[in-house]
Each structure stands twice: as structure tokens, then as C-alpha cells.
Amino acid sequence: MGQPLFAIKKTIIKLVEWMLMLMLLAMTGVMFGQIIWRYLLEAPLVWSEELALLLMVWMTFLGSALMLERKEHVAIDVFVDLLPDGLKRLMQILGAIVILIFNCALTYGAFVIAETAWESLMPGLKISGSWQYIGVLLGGGLLTLVSLEALVHALRGTSGNEVAQ
Amino acid sequence: MSIVLFILLFGLIIINVPIAFAIGFACLTYLWFMDINLALVAQRSAAGIYSYPFLALPMFVFAGVLMEHGGITQRMMRLANAMIGHIAGGLAAVTVCGSALFGALSGSAIGDTAAIGSIMIPAMKAKRYAAGFAAALQGCSGVLASLIPPSLTMVILGATGNISIAGLLIGGLVPGILMAAALITISFIISKRRGYGGGERAGLREFIAALSDSVLPLLLPVIILGGILGGIVTVTEAAVLAVVYAFLLSVVIYREVKISDMMAISMKVVRIAVPVQLIVAISHLFAWIITTEQIPQQLTGFFSAVAPDPLTFLILLNFLLLLLGTFMESNALIIILIPILMPVVVQYGIDPLHFGVMFVVNLCIGANTPPLGVTLMTAAKIADVRFAEASRAVLPFLAAMLLVLVLTILFPQLSTFLPHLFM
């Protein structure tokens, strides 16, 4: 991968990491607020649960892209490890294609739904219902990029860890 | 069509496609063939994780990671050591009790194994315990975290199968204690025979010091369980309170976590929670297909032909689960199987709480069964011992855990008595 592309990738990763941290803290804060307002102030918030769930959707899909990049998703490698190298590489390419196709479909679907849901309103937050699908769309887009990179590496026979050079 | 779905799913998993994407692609293929709008993938996935009970998952993970970084582990170990460090195989007993205590804080089996194991395994090796034994014992003790509340596994199981999460959390307590007792008994027998010695008996003074040092962290499970059992808060809210409490403890009171550590802690939470969340999200589509294809009904037909009564059904199912559990990750197994199995379970008139707890006990065994037990592998890595050696040493412990499983199957009261008493 070229230097400028690599710099962009690093910036995106940093950005996603920051977003994930802030979303996690916000989820906690909002839910804690909900408890305080409900039990101590006896004035339940109408939007807190929706916001926390919205953040969880965003966290799931943005975080998944980061985890795919770091190969942290739950997978079973003991069987492919038994295969000879050539076959193993074939499986790696096949796997990369499967993941790429799914991520493209996810992104496409998120776009379609976000567009359809634009007029709808989340009852508590009073914002467009599209917002949760925008999280899927962003995460899906990043997932697609990551899986595209993984496919290129699988085809070239590189591991993807030497990009730093 | 459903046969193709399953063959594709397991085929992809076997060739090392991450489980979440294997499920996703199999479902996508189904939608494609059935000519259903592909946008359903995104819509169902988002809906799958837009779930209030699941919010407890990242929260419990967050609390656990804060605790782990906040110097709580050492305090738990000191207390366990003061309680039982002096008996033969004392360190082994400390490992079991420490794992159970820490499991009550962290809630995740692999996290528990890694946290306690990195302290106890070197300690055991230094006292000439066989490394294989140390790894096997730690692997089996780590899964106590799935049974002793609060358990992430129970949260996932309850949310997936629409079973009371609070009920499951409390229902796991008795089998969890039984399993701890079984592990201690086995390690006591082995230690006696091989002459693994005990330490010095801790004086009353040390015991009191250790207890007062751990009293604040030990209040956490009390807050969680008390809050849930008292009907004051929901499980999700209890998880949030756990995070706030763990934050206060590790940042403000013990000061072992600095604000600048927050990024590293958040990333650890992401690494533990997000892969599970993604499987949960994508499996929502899978569950929808399962329902559309009426797979539970077909399965009920199949089981009622081979298993006339609930007990035969449970026994058959447990054999199947033990087999699957050796090579599938527990959470993924729960998320895939529970939607298929729950309707069958209800048909047989089995108490969902009994079934759920039994399911988790079974998975605890799978997580330590060679060739693929994940917690056993984690422990073997920490012990720096060949997996084959840990696999040999784990056999007596597996036998003890199997006994607990049999008891859990035969006596539903073990898992249902406490929840029904409180709720």
C-alpha cells in the first residue's frame, strides 16, 4: 500500500478508536443519568434508552470494522491449519471474497433503509429513524474497505501486517 | 433450502471465516435464492443489536475490565489465600476460589482465566505443581465466571432465548458453587497423592486484613444481585451501576487507573464485547430465517420421534452439545442454537431456567475439552505448556464437571429453586 493511503488508513483508525471510546463513555453516562432521573428525581427521561441503544448500534458496526482489521473476530482456524499451504491460501482467498460480498450487501442494505426511513421519527429522541442505519452504513463502508484490503493481501499472498513499512 | 443454509454456514466456519460473517453470508445466500429484498440484511442486523437487554453486555464487560485494571485481582487472590491457602494443594484451591470470586466481578470465562491464571499459574509452577495440572485447573476454574453471577454468558443466553436474565443469573449460582467444590475436591485428591504442599496457615489477623482490603470490590456483586433480586433495577441498569462503581473504585479510591488509561481500557472492552455484539446483530436475520423455515417445528417432530420424554431429550441434546462445544465458541453456539431449540424445549414442558443453566454448564465442559477448548488453550498458553499435556491433565477435572452436569440435568431444582424463591 502506498504511503498516502497508509496515512489515511491510520487517521481513520485513530478517529474510529476515539469515537468508540466516547460512545462507550456516553452510553454509560446516559444510562446512569436514566437511573438517577428515574429513581432519585422521579422524572424519567424519555430519550435516554433510545440514545444508548443507538450508540450501541454504532459501536457494534464501527467496532466491527476495527476488529476485522485486527483479525479479532471469533473464528476457528484449527481446521485450515491442517491443510497444505496452497489449499490454505485458496481458503483464505475464498473467505476474503465471502466477507467482502457480505459487507457490500450490508452497506447497500443500510443505504436503502436509511433512505427509506428518513421521514420517520424516533419517538423519544425526536430525530430521524435513519440515524441507526447511518451507523450501519458507516460501519459497513469501513468493513467493505477493510475486507477489500484483506482480499488484495490474500491474492498477493501477503499477510497484511507488513503495511507499516 | 434450510439444509443448504446449514451446510454453507458450517462450511464457512470450518474454512476460518469469522462466525459472524459466515452466518451473514449464509443468510444472504438464502435471501438471494428466495428472492427476498437484500436490504433486509442491514435492517435485521441493526434491529438485532438494538436491544435493551443486550446493553448489559458491553456494560458488564466495561465493569470487568475496569476492575481488572484497578488492582482488584490481587485483592481477591489475597483473600482466597488467607481462607484456604494452607490445605494440601492449597494454591490449587486458591485458584478455584479466586477464579470464582473474580468471576463474580468480571463475568467472562477467558478474561477470568487470563487474569487469575497469570498470577496463579506461575505461583503454582514455582511450588512444583506440574505445569499441565496448573493449566488444566485454571482452564476449568475460569469457566466458573459463566455460572457465578454476573455472567455475560447468561445475559446473552437470556436475551437470545427470551428467558428471564435475572433468573438465569441467580440460577447459575448453585451449579457454579457445586462445580467449584468438585474442582477443589479433585485437585485436593491429586495434590495429596503427588505431594503438592500447602502454604502456611494465614493468621486471623491476615484474614481480617485481606477481607477488609477486598470488602469494597466484594460489595459489587452484592449491589448487582441485591439490586436485581430486590426488583429495584433491571439487569441492564445493574450493569451500568457496576461500571460506575468499578470506575469510582479503580479511579478515585484505589487510583490504579488513570484517565489516560481510558483509551486502552475502552479498546479492551471493544475487543471483548464487539465481536459478540456483531454475532448477535447478524444472527437476528438467521433467527428470522429459522422461524420462516419452521425449523423448530421440524426439529420438534424429529425429537418427539426419537425422544418420548423430556429426560431422554435432554440427554440426547447434551451429547450433541458436548460434541459441538468442543469446536465452537460458546457465545456463538448460544446465539445460533437457542432460537432453534427454545420452541422444542417449551414443547417438552421443560423449565426454561433449568434448560438455560444446564446449557451453560454443558458449554463450560466444552470450553475445556480437547482438541479445541478455548479456556484450556488460554490457560495452557499462560502456563507455557504443550496443549497435549494440559489435555491429559484436564481429564479428571472434566469427569468432575460432567458429574455436575449430570446433577444439573437430573435435578432441575438446583437451577430453578433460587430464582423461583426470589421471583
PDB file of N, CA and C in Angstrom, chain B residues 273-305:
ATOM      1  N   ALA B 273     -16.302  -7.166  23.696  1.00  0.00           N
ATOM      2  CA  ALA B 273     -17.753  -7.065  23.510  1.00  0.00           C
ATOM      3  C   ALA B 273     -18.181  -7.024  22.047  1.00  0.00           C
ATOM      4  N   VAL B 274     -17.454  -6.272  21.217  1.00  0.00           N
ATOM      5  CA  VAL B 274     -17.942  -6.033  19.853  1.00  0.00           C
ATOM      6  C   VAL B 274     -18.071  -7.305  19.002  1.00  0.00           C
ATOM      7  N   PRO B 275     -17.086  -8.218  19.024  1.00  0.00           N
ATOM      8  CA  PRO B 275     -17.288  -9.436  18.226  1.00  0.00           C
ATOM      9  C   PRO B 275     -18.570 -10.179  18.602  1.00  0.00           C
ATOM     10  N   VAL B 276     -18.892 -10.216  19.904  1.00  0.00           N
ATOM     11  CA  VAL B 276     -20.137 -10.867  20.321  1.00  0.00           C
ATOM     12  C   VAL B 276     -21.335 -10.064  19.828  1.00  0.00           C
ATOM     13  N   GLN B 277     -21.256  -8.735  19.961  1.00  0.00           N
ATOM     14  CA  GLN B 277     -22.360  -7.894  19.516  1.00  0.00           C
ATOM     15  C   GLN B 277     -22.639  -8.084  18.030  1.00  0.00           C
ATOM     16  N   LEU B 278     -21.573  -8.234  17.238  1.00  0.00           N
ATOM     17  CA  LEU B 278     -21.774  -8.409  15.803  1.00  0.00           C
ATOM     18  C   LEU B 278     -22.471  -9.743  15.524  1.00  0.00           C
ATOM     19  N   ILE B 279     -22.055 -10.788  16.233  1.00  0.00           N
ATOM     20  CA  ILE B 279     -22.721 -12.085  16.039  1.00  0.00           C
ATOM     21  C   ILE B 279     -24.195 -11.962  16.420  1.00  0.00           C
ATOM     22  N   VAL B 280     -24.450 -11.277  17.533  1.00  0.00           N
ATOM     23  CA  VAL B 280     -25.834 -11.073  17.974  1.00  0.00           C
ATOM     24  C   VAL B 280     -26.628 -10.342  16.890  1.00  0.00           C
ATOM     25  N   ALA B 281     -26.029  -9.265  16.362  1.00  0.00           N
ATOM     26  CA  ALA B 281     -26.725  -8.451  15.357  1.00  0.00           C
ATOM     27  C   ALA B 281     -27.069  -9.291  14.140  1.00  0.00           C
ATOM     28  N   ILE B 282     -26.079  -9.952  13.580  1.00  0.00           N
ATOM     29  CA  ILE B 282     -26.283 -10.653  12.320  1.00  0.00           C
ATOM     30  C   ILE B 282     -27.163 -11.890  12.504  1.00  0.00           C
ATOM     31  N   SER B 283     -27.062 -12.517  13.693  1.00  0.00           N
ATOM     32  CA  SER B 283     -27.870 -13.714  13.921  1.00  0.00           C
ATOM     33  C   SER B 283     -29.361 -13.424  13.972  1.00  0.00           C
ATOM     34  N   HIS B 284     -29.703 -12.132  14.145  1.00  0.00           N
ATOM     35  CA  HIS B 284     -31.111 -11.780  14.178  1.00  0.00           C
ATOM     36  C   HIS B 284     -31.776 -12.164  12.862  1.00  0.00           C
ATOM     37  N   LEU B 285     -31.043 -11.982  11.778  1.00  0.00           N
ATOM     38  CA  LEU B 285     -31.526 -12.375  10.455  1.00  0.00           C
ATOM     39  C   LEU B 285     -31.637 -13.895  10.381  1.00  0.00           C
ATOM     40  N   PHE B 286     -30.629 -14.563  10.940  1.00  0.00           N
ATOM     41  CA  PHE B 286     -30.614 -16.029  10.979  1.00  0.00           C
ATOM     42  C   PHE B 286     -31.857 -16.541  11.721  1.00  0.00           C
ATOM     43  N   ALA B 287     -32.139 -15.929  12.871  1.00  0.00           N
ATOM     44  CA  ALA B 287     -33.299 -16.351  13.662  1.00  0.00           C
ATOM     45  C   ALA B 287     -34.594 -16.157  12.868  1.00  0.00           C
ATOM     46  N   TRP B 288     -34.636 -15.078  12.106  1.00  0.00           N
ATOM     47  CA  TRP B 288     -35.825 -14.799  11.286  1.00  0.00           C
ATOM     48  C   TRP B 288     -36.019 -15.895  10.239  1.00  0.00           C
ATOM     49  N   ILE B 289     -34.917 -16.300   9.615  1.00  0.00           N
ATOM     50  CA  ILE B 289     -34.988 -17.356   8.604  1.00  0.00           C
ATOM     51  C   ILE B 289     -35.401 -18.687   9.241  1.00  0.00           C
ATOM     52  N   ILE B 290     -34.813 -18.970  10.415  1.00  0.00           N
ATOM     53  CA  ILE B 290     -35.150 -20.191  11.150  1.00  0.00           C
ATOM     54  C   ILE B 290     -36.664 -20.274  11.381  1.00  0.00           C
ATOM     55  N   THR B 291     -37.235 -19.131  11.791  1.00  0.00           N
ATOM     56  CA  THR B 291     -38.667 -19.089  12.066  1.00  0.00           C
ATOM     57  C   THR B 291     -39.468 -19.263  10.777  1.00  0.00           C
ATOM     58  N   THR B 292     -39.046 -18.543   9.727  1.00  0.00           N
ATOM     59  CA  THR B 292     -39.758 -18.628   8.449  1.00  0.00           C
ATOM     60  C   THR B 292     -39.745 -20.053   7.900  1.00  0.00           C
ATOM     61  N   GLU B 293     -38.623 -20.706   8.053  1.00  0.00           N
ATOM     62  CA  GLU B 293     -38.474 -22.062   7.523  1.00  0.00           C
ATOM     63  C   GLU B 293     -39.086 -23.115   8.447  1.00  0.00           C
ATOM     64  N   GLN B 294     -39.622 -22.668   9.595  1.00  0.00           N
ATOM     65  CA  GLN B 294     -40.238 -23.563  10.577  1.00  0.00           C
ATOM     66  C   GLN B 294     -39.303 -24.695  11.002  1.00  0.00           C
ATOM     67  N   ILE B 295     -38.026 -24.343  11.178  1.00  0.00           N
ATOM     68  CA  ILE B 295     -37.060 -25.374  11.565  1.00  0.00           C
ATOM     69  C   ILE B 295     -37.336 -25.941  12.963  1.00  0.00           C
ATOM     70  N   PRO B 296     -37.698 -25.089  13.955  1.00  0.00           N
ATOM     71  CA  PRO B 296     -38.007 -25.672  15.263  1.00  0.00           C
ATOM     72  C   PRO B 296     -39.121 -26.719  15.198  1.00  0.00           C
ATOM     73  N   GLN B 297     -40.149 -26.455  14.375  1.00  0.00           N
ATOM     74  CA  GLN B 297     -41.252 -27.415  14.262  1.00  0.00           C
ATOM     75  C   GLN B 297     -40.753 -28.745  13.717  1.00  0.00           C
ATOM     76  N   GLN B 298     -39.892 -28.669  12.679  1.00  0.00           N
ATOM     77  CA  GLN B 298     -39.348 -29.909  12.115  1.00  0.00           C
ATOM     78  C   GLN B 298     -38.503 -30.648  13.154  1.00  0.00           C
ATOM     79  N   LEU B 299     -37.744 -29.829  13.922  1.00  0.00           N
ATOM     80  CA  LEU B 299     -36.882 -30.419  14.937  1.00  0.00           C
ATOM     81  C   LEU B 299     -37.718 -31.075  16.033  1.00  0.00           C
ATOM     82  N   THR B 300     -38.818 -30.408  16.410  1.00  0.00           N
ATOM     83  CA  THR B 300     -39.706 -30.982  17.417  1.00  0.00           C
ATOM     84  C   THR B 300     -40.224 -32.329  16.920  1.00  0.00           C
ATOM     85  N   GLY B 301     -40.603 -32.375  15.652  1.00  0.00           N
ATOM     86  CA  GLY B 301     -41.076 -33.624  15.062  1.00  0.00           C
ATOM     87  C   GLY B 301     -40.021 -34.697  15.162  1.00  0.00           C
ATOM     88  N   PHE B 302     -38.787 -34.312  14.828  1.00  0.00           N
ATOM     89  CA  PHE B 302     -37.689 -35.271  14.871  1.00  0.00           C
ATOM     90  C   PHE B 302     -37.471 -35.788  16.287  1.00  0.00           C
ATOM     91  N   PHE B 303     -37.383 -34.835  17.239  1.00  0.00           N
ATOM     92  CA  PHE B 303     -37.085 -35.242  18.610  1.00  0.00           C
ATOM     93  C   PHE B 303     -38.210 -36.068  19.215  1.00  0.00           C
ATOM     94  N   SER B 304     -39.461 -35.700  18.913  1.00  0.00           N
ATOM     95  CA  SER B 304     -40.555 -36.461  19.532  1.00  0.00           C
ATOM     96  C   SER B 304     -40.583 -37.887  18.998  1.00  0.00           C
ATOM     97  N   ALA B 305     -39.994 -38.099  17.808  1.00  0.00           N
ATOM     98  CA  ALA B 305     -39.915 -39.460  17.284  1.00  0.00           C
ATOM     99  C   ALA B 305     -38.854 -40.276  18.024  1.00  0.00           C
TER     100      ALA B 305
END
